[in-house]
Tab-separated table of C-alpha atoms in Angstrom:
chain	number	residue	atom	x	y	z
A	1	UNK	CA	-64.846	55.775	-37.316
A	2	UNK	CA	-65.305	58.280	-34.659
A	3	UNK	CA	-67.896	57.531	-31.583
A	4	UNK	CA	-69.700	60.077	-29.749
A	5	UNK	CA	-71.610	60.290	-26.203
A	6	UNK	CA	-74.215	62.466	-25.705
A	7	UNK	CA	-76.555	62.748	-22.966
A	8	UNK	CA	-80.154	63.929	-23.062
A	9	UNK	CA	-81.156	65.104	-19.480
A	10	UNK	CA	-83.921	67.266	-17.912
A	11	UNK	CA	-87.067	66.944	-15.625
A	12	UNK	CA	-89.585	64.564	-15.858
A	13	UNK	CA	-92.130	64.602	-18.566
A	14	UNK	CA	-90.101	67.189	-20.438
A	15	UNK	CA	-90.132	65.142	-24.072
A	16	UNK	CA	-86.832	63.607	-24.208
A	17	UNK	CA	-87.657	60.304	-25.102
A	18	UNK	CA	-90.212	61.612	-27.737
A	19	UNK	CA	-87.522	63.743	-28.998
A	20	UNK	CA	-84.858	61.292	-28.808
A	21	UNK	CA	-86.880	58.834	-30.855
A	22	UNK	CA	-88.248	61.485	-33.181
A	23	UNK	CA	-83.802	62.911	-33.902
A	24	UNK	CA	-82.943	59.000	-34.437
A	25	UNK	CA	-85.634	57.941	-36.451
A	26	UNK	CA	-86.496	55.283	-33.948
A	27	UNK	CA	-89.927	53.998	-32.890
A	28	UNK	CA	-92.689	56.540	-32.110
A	29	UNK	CA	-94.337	56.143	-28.564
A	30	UNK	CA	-98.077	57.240	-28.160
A	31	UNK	CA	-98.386	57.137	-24.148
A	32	UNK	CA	-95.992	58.225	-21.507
A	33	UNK	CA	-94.209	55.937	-19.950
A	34	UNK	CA	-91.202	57.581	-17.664
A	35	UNK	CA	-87.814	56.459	-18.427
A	36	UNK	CA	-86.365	53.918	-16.001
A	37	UNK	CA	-82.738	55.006	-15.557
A	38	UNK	CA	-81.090	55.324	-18.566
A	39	UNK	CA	-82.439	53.857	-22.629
A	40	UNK	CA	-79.258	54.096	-24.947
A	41	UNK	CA	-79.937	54.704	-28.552
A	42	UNK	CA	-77.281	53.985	-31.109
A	43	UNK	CA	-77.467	55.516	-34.886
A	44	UNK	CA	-75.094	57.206	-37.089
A	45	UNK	CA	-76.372	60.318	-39.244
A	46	UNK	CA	-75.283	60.733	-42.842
A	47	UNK	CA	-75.320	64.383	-42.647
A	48	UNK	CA	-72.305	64.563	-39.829
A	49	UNK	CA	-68.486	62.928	-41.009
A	50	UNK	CA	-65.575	63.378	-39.502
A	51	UNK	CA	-63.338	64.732	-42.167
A	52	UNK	CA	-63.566	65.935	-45.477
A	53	UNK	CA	-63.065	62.475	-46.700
A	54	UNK	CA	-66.686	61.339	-45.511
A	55	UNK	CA	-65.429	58.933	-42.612
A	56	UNK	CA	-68.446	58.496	-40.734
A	57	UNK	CA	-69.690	58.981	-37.119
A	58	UNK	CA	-71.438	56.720	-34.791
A	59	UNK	CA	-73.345	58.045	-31.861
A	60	UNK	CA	-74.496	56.678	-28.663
A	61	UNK	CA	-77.480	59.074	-27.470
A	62	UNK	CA	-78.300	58.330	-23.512
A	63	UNK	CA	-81.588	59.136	-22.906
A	64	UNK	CA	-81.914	59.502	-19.251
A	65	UNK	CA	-84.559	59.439	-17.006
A	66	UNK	CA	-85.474	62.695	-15.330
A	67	UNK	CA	-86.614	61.585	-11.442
A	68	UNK	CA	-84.124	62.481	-8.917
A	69	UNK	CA	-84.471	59.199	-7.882
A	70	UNK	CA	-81.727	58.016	-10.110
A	71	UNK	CA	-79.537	60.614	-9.269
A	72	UNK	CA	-77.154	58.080	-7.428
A	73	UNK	CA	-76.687	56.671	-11.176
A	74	UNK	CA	-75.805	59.657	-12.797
A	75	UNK	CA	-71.522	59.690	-12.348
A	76	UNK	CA	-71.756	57.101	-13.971
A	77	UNK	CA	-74.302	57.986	-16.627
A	78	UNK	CA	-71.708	60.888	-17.121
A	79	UNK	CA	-68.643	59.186	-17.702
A	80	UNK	CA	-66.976	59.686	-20.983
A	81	UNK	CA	-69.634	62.089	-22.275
A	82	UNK	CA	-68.954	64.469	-25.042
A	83	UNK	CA	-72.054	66.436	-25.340
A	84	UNK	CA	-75.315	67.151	-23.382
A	85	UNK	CA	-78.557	68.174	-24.521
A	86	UNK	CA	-80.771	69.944	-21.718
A	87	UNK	CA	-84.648	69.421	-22.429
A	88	UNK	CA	-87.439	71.374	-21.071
A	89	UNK	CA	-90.661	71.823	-21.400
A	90	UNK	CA	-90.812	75.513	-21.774
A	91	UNK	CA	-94.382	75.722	-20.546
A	92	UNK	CA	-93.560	74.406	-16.832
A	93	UNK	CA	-92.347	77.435	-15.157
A	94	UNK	CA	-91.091	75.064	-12.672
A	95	UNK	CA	-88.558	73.516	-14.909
A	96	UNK	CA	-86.796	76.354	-15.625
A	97	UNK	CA	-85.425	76.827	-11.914
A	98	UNK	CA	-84.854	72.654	-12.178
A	99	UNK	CA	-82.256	73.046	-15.337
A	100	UNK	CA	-79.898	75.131	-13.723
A	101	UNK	CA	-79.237	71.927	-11.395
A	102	UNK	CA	-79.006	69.950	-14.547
A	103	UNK	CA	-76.476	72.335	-15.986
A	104	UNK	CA	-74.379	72.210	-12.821
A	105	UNK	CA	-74.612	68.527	-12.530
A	106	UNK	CA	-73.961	67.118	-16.093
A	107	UNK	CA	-72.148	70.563	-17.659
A	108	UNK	CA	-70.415	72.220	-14.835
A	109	UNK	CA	-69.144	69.093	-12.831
A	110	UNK	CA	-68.194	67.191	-15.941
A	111	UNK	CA	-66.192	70.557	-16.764
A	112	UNK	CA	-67.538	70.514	-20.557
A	113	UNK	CA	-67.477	73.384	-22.350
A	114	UNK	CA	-70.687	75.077	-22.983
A	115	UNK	CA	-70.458	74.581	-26.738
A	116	UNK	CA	-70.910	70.517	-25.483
A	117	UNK	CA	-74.371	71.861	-24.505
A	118	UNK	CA	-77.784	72.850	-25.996
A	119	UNK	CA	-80.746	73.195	-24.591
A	120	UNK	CA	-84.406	72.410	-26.339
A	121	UNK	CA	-87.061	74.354	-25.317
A	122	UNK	CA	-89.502	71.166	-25.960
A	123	UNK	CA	-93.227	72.568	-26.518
A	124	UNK	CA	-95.624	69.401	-26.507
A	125	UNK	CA	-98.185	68.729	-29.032
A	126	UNK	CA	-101.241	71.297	-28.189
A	127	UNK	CA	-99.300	73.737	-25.926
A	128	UNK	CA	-99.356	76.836	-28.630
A	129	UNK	CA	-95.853	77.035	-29.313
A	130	UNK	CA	-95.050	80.250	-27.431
A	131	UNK	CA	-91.827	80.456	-28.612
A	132	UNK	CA	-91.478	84.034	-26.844
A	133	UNK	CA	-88.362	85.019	-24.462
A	134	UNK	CA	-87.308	83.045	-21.883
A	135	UNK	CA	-85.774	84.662	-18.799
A	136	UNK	CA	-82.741	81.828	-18.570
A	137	UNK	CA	-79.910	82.696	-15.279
A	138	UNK	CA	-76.921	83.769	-16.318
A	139	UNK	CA	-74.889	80.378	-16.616
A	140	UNK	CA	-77.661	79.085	-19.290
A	141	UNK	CA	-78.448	82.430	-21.315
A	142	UNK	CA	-75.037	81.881	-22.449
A	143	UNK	CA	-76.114	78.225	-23.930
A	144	UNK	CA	-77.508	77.913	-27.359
A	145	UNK	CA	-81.067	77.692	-26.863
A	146	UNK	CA	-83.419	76.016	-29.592
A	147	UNK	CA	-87.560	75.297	-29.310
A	148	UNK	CA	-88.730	72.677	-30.298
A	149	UNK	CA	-92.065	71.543	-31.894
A	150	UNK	CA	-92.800	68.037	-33.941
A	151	UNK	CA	-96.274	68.995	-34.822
A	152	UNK	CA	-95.486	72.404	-36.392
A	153	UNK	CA	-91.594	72.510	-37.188
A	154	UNK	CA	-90.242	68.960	-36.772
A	155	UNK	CA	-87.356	69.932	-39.430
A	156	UNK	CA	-86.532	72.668	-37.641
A	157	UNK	CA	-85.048	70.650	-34.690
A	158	UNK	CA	-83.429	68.040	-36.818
A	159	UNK	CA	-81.224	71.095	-38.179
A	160	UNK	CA	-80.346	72.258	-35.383
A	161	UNK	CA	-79.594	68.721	-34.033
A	162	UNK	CA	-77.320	67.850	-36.909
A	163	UNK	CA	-75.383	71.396	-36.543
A	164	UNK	CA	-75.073	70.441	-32.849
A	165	UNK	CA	-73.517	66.298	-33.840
A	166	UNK	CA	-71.255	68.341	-36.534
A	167	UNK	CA	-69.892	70.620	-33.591
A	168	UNK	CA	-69.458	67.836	-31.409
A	169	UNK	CA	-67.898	65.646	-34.148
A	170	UNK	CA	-65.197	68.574	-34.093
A	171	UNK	CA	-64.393	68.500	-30.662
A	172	UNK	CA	-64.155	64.721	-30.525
A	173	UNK	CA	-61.671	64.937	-33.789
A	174	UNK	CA	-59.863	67.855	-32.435
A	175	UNK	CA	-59.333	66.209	-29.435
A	176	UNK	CA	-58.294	62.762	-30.934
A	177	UNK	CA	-55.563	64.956	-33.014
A	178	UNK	CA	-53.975	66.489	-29.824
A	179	UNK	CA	-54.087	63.375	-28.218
A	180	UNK	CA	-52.329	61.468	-31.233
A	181	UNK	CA	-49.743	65.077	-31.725
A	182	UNK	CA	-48.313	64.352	-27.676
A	183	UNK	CA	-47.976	60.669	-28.393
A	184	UNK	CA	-45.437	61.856	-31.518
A	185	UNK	CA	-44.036	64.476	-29.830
């Protein structure tokens, strides 16, 4: 059974443990509460197999906490990753200067390839949904960009979620193939 790694990072009070929750089917939460370091969810999705004979995946999704005060924790937060997710909350003008540092931090640094990336335009219960153009900087307009919205299209974002675990599936199994092809060779 293939095991995947994937991080969810971005400021503070973005959504990503309401979003994590909501993409694992895990527990609902009804008040903020800022993540304390890092929560680790573990599921496995029966939409996303390795191989065309069904072999199933397990994930590991690290929900990380967005203050800069655990920034010291993040190497290691970072180590054997195989996908990030970048969350923002796409009505904070302010956090769209603040993912380009997450981008260079847990993209750039880790030297993943930008297809190991998406970013989720989170828009929060109430916030109308403006799901209008984003100016992004050139390293992110290259990213695939989804919004995201549980009160109006919570499917939506599951999609795109589960096309996102199938792609990273591939890389994993890809990589597991060249890995087994020099041991033979």
């Amino acid at each position: 059974m293939l095991k995947a790694k994937i991080l969810f990072v971005g400021p503070c009070e973005s959504g990503k443990t309401v979003l994590a929750n909501f993409l694992t089917e895990s527990s609902d939460i009804t008040e903020y509460n800022p993540t304390q370091g890092v929560r680790i969810l573990e599921f496995e999705n029966p939409h996303v197999t390795s191989n065309a004979k069904g072999t199933g995946c397990e994930f590991e999704l690290w929900d990380c906490g967005g203050d800069p005060k655990f920034e010291s924790c993040w190497p290691a937060l970072m180590k054997d990753s195989h996908g990030v997710v970048i969350i923002f909350n796409a009505d904070l003008p302010s956090h769209l200067k603040e993912i380009e540092m997450w981008y260079s931090c847990f993209v750039q640094q880790q030297f993943l390839q930008d297809a190991q990336c998406l970013l989720i335009a989170h828009h929060k219960p109430g916030s109308g949904s403006d799901k209008g153009h984003l100016t992004l900087s050139p390293p992110l307009s290259k990213l695939k960009l989804v919004h995201s919205n549980l009160e109006d299209d919570p499917e939506d974002i599951r999609l795109e979620f589960i096309k996102y675990l199938k792609s990273i599936i591939n890389s994993v199994s890809e990589s597991r193939d060249r890995e087994e092809m020099s041991i033979i060779t």
